[in-house]
mmCIF file with all atom_site columns, C-alpha atoms in Angstrom:
data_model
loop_
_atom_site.group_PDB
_atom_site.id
_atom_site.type_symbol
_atom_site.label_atom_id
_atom_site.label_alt_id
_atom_site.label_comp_id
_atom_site.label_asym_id
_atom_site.label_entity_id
_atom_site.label_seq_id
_atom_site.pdbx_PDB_ins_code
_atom_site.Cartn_x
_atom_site.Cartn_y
_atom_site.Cartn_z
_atom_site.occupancy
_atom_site.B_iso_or_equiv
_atom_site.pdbx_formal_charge
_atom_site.auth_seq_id
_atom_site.auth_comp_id
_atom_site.auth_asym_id
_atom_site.auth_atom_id
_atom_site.pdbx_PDB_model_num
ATOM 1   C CA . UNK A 1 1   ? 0.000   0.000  0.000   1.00 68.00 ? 1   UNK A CA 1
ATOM 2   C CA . UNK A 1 2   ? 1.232   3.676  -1.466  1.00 84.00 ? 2   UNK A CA 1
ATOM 3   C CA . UNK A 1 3   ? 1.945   5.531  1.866   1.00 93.00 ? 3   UNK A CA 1
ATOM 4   C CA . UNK A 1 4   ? -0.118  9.035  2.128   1.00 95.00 ? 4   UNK A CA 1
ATOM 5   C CA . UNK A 1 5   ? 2.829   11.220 2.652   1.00 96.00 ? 5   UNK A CA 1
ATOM 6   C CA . UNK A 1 6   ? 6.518   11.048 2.883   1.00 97.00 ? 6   UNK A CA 1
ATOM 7   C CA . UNK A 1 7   ? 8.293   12.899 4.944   1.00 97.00 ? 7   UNK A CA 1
ATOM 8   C CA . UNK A 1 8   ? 12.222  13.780 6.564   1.00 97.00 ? 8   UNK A CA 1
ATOM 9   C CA . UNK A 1 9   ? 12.783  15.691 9.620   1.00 96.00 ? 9   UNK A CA 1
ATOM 10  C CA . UNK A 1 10  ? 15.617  18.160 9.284   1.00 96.00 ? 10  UNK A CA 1
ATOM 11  C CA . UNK A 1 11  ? 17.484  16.877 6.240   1.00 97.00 ? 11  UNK A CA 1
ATOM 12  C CA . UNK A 1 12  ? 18.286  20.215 4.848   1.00 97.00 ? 12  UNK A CA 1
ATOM 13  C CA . UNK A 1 13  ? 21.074  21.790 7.557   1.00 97.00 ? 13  UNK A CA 1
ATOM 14  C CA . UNK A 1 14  ? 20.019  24.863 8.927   1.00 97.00 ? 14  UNK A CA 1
ATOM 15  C CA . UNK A 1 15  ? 23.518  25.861 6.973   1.00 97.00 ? 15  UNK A CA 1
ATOM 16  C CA . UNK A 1 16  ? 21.883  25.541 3.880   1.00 97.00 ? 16  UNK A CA 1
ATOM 17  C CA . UNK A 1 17  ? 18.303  26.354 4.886   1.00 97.00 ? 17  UNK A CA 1
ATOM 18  C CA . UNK A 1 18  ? 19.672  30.302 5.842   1.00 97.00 ? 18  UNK A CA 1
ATOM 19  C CA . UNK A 1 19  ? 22.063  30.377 3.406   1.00 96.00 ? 19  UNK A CA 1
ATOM 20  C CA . UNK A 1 20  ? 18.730  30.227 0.941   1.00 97.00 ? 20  UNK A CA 1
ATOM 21  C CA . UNK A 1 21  ? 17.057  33.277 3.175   1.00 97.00 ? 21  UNK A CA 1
ATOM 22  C CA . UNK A 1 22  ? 19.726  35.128 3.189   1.00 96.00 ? 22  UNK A CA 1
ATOM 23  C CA . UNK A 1 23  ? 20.228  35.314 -0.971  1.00 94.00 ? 23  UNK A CA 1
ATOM 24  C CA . UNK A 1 24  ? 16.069  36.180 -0.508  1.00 94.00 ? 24  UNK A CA 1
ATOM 25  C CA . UNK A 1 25  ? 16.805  38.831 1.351   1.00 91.00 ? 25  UNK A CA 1
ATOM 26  C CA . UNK A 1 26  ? 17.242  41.791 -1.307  1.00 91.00 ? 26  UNK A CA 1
ATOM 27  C CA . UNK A 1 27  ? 14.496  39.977 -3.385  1.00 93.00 ? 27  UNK A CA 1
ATOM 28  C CA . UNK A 1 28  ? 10.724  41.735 -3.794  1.00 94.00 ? 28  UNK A CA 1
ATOM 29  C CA . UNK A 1 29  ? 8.303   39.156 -2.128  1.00 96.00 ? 29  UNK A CA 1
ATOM 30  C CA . UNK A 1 30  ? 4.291   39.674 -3.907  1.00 93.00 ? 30  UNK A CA 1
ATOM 31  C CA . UNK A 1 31  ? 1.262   39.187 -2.939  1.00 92.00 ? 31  UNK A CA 1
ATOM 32  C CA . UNK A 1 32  ? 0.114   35.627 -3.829  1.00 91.00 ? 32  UNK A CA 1
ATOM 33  C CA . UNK A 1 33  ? -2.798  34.753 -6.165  1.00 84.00 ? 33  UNK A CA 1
ATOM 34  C CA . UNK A 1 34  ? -4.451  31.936 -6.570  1.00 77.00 ? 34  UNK A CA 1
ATOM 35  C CA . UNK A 1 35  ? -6.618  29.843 -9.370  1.00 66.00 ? 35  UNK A CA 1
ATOM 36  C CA . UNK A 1 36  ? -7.354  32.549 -12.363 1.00 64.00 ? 36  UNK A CA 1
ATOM 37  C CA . UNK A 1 37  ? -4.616  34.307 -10.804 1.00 74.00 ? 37  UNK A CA 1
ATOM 38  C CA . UNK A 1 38  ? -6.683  36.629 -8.489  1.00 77.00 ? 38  UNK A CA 1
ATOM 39  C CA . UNK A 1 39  ? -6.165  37.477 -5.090  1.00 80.00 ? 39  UNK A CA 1
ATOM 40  C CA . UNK A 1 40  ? -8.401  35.835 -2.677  1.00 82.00 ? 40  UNK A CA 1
ATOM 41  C CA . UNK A 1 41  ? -7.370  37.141 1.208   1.00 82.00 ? 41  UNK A CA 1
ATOM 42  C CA . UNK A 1 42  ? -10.184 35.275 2.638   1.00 86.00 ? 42  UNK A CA 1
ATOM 43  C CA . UNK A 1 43  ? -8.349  32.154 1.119   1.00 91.00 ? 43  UNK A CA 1
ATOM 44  C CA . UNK A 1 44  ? -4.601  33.289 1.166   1.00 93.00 ? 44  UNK A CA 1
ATOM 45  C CA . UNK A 1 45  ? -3.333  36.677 2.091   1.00 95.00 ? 45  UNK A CA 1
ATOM 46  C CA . UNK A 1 46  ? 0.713   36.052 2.052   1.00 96.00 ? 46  UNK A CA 1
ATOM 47  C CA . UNK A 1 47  ? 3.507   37.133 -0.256  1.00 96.00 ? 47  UNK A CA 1
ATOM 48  C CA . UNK A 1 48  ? 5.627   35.005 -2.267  1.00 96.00 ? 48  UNK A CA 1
ATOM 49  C CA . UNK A 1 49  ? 8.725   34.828 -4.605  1.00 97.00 ? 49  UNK A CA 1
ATOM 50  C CA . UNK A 1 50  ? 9.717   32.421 -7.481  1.00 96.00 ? 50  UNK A CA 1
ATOM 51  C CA . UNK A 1 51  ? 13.205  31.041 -7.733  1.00 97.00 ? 51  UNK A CA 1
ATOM 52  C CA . UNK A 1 52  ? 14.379  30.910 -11.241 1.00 96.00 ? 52  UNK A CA 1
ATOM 53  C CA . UNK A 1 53  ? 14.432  28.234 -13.633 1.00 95.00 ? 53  UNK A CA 1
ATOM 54  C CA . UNK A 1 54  ? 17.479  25.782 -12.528 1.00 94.00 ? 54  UNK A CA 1
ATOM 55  C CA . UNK A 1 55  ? 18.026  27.570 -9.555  1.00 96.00 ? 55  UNK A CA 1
ATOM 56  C CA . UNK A 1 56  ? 20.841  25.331 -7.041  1.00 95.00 ? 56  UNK A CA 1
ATOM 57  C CA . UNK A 1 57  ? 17.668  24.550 -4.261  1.00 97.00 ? 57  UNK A CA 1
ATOM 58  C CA . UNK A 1 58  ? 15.601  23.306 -6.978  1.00 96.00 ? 58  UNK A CA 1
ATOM 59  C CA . UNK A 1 59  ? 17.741  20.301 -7.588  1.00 95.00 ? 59  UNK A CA 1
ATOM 60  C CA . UNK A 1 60  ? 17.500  19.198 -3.955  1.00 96.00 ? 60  UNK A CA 1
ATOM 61  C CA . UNK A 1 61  ? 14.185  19.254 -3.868  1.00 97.00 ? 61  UNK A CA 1
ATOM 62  C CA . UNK A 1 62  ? 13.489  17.359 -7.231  1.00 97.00 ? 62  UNK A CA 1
ATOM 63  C CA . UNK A 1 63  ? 16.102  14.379 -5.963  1.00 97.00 ? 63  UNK A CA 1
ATOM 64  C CA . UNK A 1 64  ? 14.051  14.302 -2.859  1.00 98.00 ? 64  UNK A CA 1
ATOM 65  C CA . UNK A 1 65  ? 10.592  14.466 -4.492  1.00 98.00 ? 65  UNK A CA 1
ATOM 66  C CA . UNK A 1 66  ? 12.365  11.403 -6.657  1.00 97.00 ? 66  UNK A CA 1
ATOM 67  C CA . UNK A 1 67  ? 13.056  9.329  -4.130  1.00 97.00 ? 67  UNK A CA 1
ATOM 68  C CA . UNK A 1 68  ? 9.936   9.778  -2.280  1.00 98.00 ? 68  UNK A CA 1
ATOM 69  C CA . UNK A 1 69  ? 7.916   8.902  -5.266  1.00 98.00 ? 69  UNK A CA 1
ATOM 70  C CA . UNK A 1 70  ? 9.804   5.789  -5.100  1.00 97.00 ? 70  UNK A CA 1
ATOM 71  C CA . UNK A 1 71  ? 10.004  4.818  -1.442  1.00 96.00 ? 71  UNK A CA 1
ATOM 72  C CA . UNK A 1 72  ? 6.234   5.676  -0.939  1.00 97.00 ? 72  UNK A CA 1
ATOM 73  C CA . UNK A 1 73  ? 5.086   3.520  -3.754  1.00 96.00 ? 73  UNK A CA 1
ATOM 74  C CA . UNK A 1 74  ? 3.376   6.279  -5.691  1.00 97.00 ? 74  UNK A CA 1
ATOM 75  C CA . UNK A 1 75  ? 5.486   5.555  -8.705  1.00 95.00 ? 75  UNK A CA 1
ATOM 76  C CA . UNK A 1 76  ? 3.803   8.398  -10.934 1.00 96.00 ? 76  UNK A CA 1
ATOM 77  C CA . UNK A 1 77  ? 5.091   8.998  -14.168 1.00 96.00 ? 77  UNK A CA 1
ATOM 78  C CA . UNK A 1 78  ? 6.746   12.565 -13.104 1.00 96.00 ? 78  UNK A CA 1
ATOM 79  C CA . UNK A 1 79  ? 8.941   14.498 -15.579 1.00 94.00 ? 79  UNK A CA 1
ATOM 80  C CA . UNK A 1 80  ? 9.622   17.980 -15.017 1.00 93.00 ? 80  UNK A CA 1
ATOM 81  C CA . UNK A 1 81  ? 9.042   20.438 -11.492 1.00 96.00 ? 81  UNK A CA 1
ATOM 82  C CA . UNK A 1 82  ? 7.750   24.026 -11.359 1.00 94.00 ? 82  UNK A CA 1
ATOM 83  C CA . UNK A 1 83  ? 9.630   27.329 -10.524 1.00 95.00 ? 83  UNK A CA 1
ATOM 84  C CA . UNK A 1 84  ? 10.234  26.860 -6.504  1.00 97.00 ? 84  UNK A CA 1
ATOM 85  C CA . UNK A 1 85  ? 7.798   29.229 -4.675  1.00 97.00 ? 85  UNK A CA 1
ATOM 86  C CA . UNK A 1 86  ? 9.497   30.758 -1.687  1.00 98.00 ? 86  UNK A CA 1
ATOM 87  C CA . UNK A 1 87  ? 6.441   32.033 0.801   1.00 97.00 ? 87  UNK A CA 1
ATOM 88  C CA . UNK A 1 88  ? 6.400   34.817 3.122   1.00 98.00 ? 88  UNK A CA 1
ATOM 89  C CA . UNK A 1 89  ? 3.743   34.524 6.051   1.00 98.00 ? 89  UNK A CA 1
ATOM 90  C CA . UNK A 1 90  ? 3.981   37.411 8.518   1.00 97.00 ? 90  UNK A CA 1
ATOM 91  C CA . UNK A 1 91  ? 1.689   37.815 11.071  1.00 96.00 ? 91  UNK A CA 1
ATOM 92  C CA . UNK A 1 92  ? -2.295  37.053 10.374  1.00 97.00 ? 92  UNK A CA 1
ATOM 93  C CA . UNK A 1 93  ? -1.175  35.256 7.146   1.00 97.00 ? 93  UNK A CA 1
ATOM 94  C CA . UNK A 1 94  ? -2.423  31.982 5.984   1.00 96.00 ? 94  UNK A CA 1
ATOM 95  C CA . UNK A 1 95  ? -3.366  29.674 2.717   1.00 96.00 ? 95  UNK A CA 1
ATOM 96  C CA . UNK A 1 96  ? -6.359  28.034 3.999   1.00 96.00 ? 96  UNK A CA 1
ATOM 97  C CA . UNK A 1 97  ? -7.611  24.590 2.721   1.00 94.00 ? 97  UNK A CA 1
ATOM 98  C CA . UNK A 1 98  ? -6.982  23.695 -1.037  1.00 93.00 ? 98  UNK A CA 1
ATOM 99  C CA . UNK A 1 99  ? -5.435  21.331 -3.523  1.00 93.00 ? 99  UNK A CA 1
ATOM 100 C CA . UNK A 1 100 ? -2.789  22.062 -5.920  1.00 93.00 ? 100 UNK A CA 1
ATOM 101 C CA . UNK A 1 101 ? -4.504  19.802 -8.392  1.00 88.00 ? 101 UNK A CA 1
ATOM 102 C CA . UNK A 1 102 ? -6.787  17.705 -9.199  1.00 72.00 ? 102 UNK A CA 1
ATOM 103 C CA . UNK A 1 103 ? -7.429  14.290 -10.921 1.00 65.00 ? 103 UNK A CA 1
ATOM 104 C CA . UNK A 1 104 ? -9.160  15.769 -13.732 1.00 62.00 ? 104 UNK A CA 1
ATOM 105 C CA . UNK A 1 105 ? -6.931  17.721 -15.975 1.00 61.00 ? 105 UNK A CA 1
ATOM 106 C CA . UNK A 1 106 ? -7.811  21.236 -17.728 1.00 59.00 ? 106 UNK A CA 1
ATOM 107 C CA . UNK A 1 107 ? -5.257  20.058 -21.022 1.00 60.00 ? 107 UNK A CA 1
ATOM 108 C CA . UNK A 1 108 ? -3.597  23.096 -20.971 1.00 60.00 ? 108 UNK A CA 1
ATOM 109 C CA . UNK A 1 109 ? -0.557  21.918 -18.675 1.00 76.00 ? 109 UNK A CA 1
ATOM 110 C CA . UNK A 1 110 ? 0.742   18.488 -17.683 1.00 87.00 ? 110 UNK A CA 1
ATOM 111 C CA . UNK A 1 111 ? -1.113  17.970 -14.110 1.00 90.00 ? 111 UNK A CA 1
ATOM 112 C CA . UNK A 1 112 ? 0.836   18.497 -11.268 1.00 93.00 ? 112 UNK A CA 1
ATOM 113 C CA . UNK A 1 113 ? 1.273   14.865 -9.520  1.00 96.00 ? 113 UNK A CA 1
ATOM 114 C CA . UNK A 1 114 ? 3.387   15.873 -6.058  1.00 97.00 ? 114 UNK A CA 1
ATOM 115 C CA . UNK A 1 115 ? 3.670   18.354 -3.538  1.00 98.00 ? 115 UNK A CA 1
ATOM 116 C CA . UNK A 1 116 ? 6.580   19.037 -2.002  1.00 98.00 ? 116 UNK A CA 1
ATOM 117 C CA . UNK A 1 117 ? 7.123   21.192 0.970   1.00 98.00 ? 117 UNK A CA 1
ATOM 118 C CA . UNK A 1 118 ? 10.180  22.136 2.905   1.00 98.00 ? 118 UNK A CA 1
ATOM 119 C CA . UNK A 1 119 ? 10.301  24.085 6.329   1.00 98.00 ? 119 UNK A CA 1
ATOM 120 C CA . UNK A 1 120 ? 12.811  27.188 5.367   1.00 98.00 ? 120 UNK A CA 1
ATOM 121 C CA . UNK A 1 121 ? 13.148  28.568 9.122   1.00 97.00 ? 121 UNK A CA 1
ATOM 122 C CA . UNK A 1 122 ? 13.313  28.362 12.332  1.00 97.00 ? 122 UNK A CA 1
ATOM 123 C CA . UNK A 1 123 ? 9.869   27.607 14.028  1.00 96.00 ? 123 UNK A CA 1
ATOM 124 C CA . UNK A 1 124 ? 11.238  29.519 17.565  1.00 97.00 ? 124 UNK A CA 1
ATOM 125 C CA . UNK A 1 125 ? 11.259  32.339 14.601  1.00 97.00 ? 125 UNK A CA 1
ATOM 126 C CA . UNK A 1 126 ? 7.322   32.587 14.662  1.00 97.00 ? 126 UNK A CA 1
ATOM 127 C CA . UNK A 1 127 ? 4.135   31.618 16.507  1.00 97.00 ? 127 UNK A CA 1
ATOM 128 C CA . UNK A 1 128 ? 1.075   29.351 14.945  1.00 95.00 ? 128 UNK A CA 1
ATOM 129 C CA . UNK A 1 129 ? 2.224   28.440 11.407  1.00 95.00 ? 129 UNK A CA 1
ATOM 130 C CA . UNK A 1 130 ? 2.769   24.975 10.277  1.00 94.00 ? 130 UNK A CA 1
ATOM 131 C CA . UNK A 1 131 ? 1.559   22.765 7.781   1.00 97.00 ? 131 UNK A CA 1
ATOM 132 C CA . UNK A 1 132 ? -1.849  20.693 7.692   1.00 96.00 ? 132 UNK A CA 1
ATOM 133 C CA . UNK A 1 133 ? -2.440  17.312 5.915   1.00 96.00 ? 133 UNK A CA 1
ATOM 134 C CA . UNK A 1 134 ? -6.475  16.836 5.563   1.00 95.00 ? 134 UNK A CA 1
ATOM 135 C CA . UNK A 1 135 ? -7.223  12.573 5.063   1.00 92.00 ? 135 UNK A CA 1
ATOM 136 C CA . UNK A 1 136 ? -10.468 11.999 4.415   1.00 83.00 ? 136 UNK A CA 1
ATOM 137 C CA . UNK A 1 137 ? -10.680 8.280  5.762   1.00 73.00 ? 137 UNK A CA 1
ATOM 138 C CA . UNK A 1 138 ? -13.844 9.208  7.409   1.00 73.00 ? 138 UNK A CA 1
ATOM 139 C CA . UNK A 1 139 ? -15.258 12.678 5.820   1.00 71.00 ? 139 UNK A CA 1
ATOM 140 C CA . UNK A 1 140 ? -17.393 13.188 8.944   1.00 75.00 ? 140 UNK A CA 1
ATOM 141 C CA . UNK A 1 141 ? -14.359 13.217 10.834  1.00 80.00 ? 141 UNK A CA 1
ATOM 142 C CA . UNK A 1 142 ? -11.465 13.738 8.625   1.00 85.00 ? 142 UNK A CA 1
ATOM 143 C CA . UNK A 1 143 ? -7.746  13.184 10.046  1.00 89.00 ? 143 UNK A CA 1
ATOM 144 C CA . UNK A 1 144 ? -5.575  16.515 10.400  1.00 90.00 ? 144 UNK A CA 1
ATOM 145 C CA . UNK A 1 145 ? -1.817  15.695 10.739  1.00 91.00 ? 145 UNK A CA 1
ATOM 146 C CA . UNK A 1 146 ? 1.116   18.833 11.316  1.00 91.00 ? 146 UNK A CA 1
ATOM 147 C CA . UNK A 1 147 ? 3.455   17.721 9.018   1.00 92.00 ? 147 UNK A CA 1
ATOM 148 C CA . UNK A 1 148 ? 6.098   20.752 9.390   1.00 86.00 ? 148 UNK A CA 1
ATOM 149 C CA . UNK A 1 149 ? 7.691   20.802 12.799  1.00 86.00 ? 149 UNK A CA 1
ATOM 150 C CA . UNK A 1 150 ? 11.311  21.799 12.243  1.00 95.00 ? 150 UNK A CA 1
ATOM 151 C CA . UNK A 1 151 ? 13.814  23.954 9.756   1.00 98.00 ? 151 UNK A CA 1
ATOM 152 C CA . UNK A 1 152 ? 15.071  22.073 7.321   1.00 98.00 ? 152 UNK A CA 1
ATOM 153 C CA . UNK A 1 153 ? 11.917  19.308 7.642   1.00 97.00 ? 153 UNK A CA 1
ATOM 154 C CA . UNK A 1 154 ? 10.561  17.931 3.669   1.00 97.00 ? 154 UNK A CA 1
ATOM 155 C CA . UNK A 1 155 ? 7.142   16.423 3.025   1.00 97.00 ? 155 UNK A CA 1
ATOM 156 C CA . UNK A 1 156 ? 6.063   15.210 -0.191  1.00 98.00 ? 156 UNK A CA 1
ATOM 157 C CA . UNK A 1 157 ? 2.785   14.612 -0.689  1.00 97.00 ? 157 UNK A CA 1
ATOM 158 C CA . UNK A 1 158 ? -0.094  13.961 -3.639  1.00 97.00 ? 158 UNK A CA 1
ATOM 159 C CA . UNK A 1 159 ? -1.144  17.231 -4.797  1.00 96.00 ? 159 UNK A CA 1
ATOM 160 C CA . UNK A 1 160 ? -4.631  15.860 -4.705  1.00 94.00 ? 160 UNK A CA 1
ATOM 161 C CA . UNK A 1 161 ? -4.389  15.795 -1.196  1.00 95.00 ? 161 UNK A CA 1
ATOM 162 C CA . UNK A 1 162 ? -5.922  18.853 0.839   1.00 94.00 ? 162 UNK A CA 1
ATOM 163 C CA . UNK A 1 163 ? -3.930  20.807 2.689   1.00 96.00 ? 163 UNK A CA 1
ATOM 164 C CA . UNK A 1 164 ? -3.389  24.486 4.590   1.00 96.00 ? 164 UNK A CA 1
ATOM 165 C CA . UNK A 1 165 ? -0.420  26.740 5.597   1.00 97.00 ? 165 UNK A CA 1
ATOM 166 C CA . UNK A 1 166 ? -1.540  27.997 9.389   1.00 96.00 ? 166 UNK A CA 1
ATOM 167 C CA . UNK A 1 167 ? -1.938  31.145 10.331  1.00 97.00 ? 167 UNK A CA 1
ATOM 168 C CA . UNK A 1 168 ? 1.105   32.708 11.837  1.00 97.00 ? 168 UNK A CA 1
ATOM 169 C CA . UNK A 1 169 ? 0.027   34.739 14.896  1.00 97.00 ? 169 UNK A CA 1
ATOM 170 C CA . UNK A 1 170 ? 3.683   36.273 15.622  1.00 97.00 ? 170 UNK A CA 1
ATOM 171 C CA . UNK A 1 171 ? 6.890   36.769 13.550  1.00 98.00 ? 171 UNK A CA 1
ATOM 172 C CA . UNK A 1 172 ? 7.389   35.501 10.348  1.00 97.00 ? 172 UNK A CA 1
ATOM 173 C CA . UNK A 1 173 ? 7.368   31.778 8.466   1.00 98.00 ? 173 UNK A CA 1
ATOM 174 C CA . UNK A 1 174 ? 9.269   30.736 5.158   1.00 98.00 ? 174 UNK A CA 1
ATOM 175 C CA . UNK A 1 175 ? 8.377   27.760 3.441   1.00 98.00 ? 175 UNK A CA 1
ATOM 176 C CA . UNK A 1 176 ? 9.445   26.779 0.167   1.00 98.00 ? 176 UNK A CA 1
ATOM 177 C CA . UNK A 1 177 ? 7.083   24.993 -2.160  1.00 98.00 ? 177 UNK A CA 1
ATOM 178 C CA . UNK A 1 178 ? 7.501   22.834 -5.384  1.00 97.00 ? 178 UNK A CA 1
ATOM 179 C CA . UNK A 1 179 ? 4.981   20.421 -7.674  1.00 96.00 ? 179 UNK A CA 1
ATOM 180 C CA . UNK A 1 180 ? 6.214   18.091 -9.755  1.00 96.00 ? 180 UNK A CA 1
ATOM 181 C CA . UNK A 1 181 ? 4.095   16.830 -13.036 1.00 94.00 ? 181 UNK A CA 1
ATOM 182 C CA . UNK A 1 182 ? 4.204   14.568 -15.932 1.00 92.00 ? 182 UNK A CA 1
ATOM 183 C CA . UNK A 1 183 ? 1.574   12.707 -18.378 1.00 90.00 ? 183 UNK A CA 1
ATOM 184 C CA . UNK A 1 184 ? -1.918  12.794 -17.794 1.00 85.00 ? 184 UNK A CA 1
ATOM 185 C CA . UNK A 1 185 ? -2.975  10.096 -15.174 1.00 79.00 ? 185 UNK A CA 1
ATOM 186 C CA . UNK A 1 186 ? -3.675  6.694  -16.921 1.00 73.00 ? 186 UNK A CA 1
#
C-alpha cells in the first residue's frame, strides 16, 4: 500500500536552509494569487517569490521528491518540477484549505502529480504556522496531521491531497514549495 505522505525531519542543515534566506533577502516578495490568478485574502493573504528556472535549491528538492515517489510507492510517471515558490507569512497570514490539483486535468498543462514542501526557518522564529495534511478516511471526521515541525523538515505529498499553511500569529514563516508533473494520469 502507497503511503499518504513522505516525509524527513531536518534533512536540509540549517547551513543551507539560511544560506537560501539570506540570498532572498534583497528579493521583492508579492502578494500571492491563486486559481485565475486573483487574489483571494479570505483564502490566502501572504507574499511570495519564485526562484528561477534551474536555480541550485531546486535540484534538492526534485532528488528528494524522486526518491519519495519511489520509497512511498506512488510511482507516478513525473517528468519535469515548477519554478520553486518561496512564501512569506507574517503575522495574520495563511493559505487556507486547497489542492494544488486535481485528478481531472484542464489540457492546458501536464497535471501536477506531487507536492513538495520544505520548512525554510526556524519555528522559535514565529508563533502558529505549520503545515496541515487533511485525510479523508472518514469525511465526517477527517484526520488533520502537522506535518512541518522543524527547519530544514521535507514532506512530499499527492497534490490531490488537501492541505493548509496555518496562520502565523507572531513573527514571520518561510516555506518553500515545489509540484512536480508529468503525463496525464492513466
Amino acid at each position: 500500500m502507497a503511503s499518504k505522505y513522505w516525509k524527513w525531519e531536518k534533512v536540509i542543515p540549517p547551513k543551507i536552509c539560511n544560506a537560501l534566506l539570506e540570498d532572498l533577502s534583497d528579493k521583492t516578495f508579492t502578494k500571492s494569487l491563486i486559481g485565475e490568478k486573483k487574489r483571494k485574502e479570505e483564502v490566502r493573504n501572504n507574499h511570495v517569490h519564485f526562484l528561477p528556472t534551474n536555480h541550485w535549491f531546486e535540484g534538492i528538492l526534485y532528488n528528494h521528491v524522486r526518491y519519495a515517489n519511489q520509497g512511498a510507492k506512488w510511482e507516478f510517471d513525473i517528468n519535469h518540477i515548477e519554478n520553486i515558490q518561496i512564501s512569506k507569512y507574517d503575522g495574520n497570514e495563511y493559505y487556507d484549505w486547497h489542492r494544488d490539483s486535481h485528478l481531472i486535468n484542464t489540457g492546458f498543462m501536464e497535471p501536477r502529480k506531487l507536492s513538495i514542501v520544505v520548512q525554510l526557518n526556524d519555528p522559535s522564529e514565529y508563533e502558529g504556522g505549520g503545515l496541515e495534511l487533511e485525510f479523508d478516511d472518514k469525511p465526517s471526521d477527517p484526520t488533520i496531521i502537522n506535518v512541518i515541525t522543524g527547519q530544514g523538515d521535507i514532506v512530499v505529498f499527492p497534490s490531490i491531497i488537501k492541505h493548509r499553511a496555518v496562520e502565523v500569529t507572531k513573527g514571520t514563516r518561510y516555506s518553500a514549495t515545489g509540484w512536480v508533473s508529468g503525463p496525464n494520469f492513466k
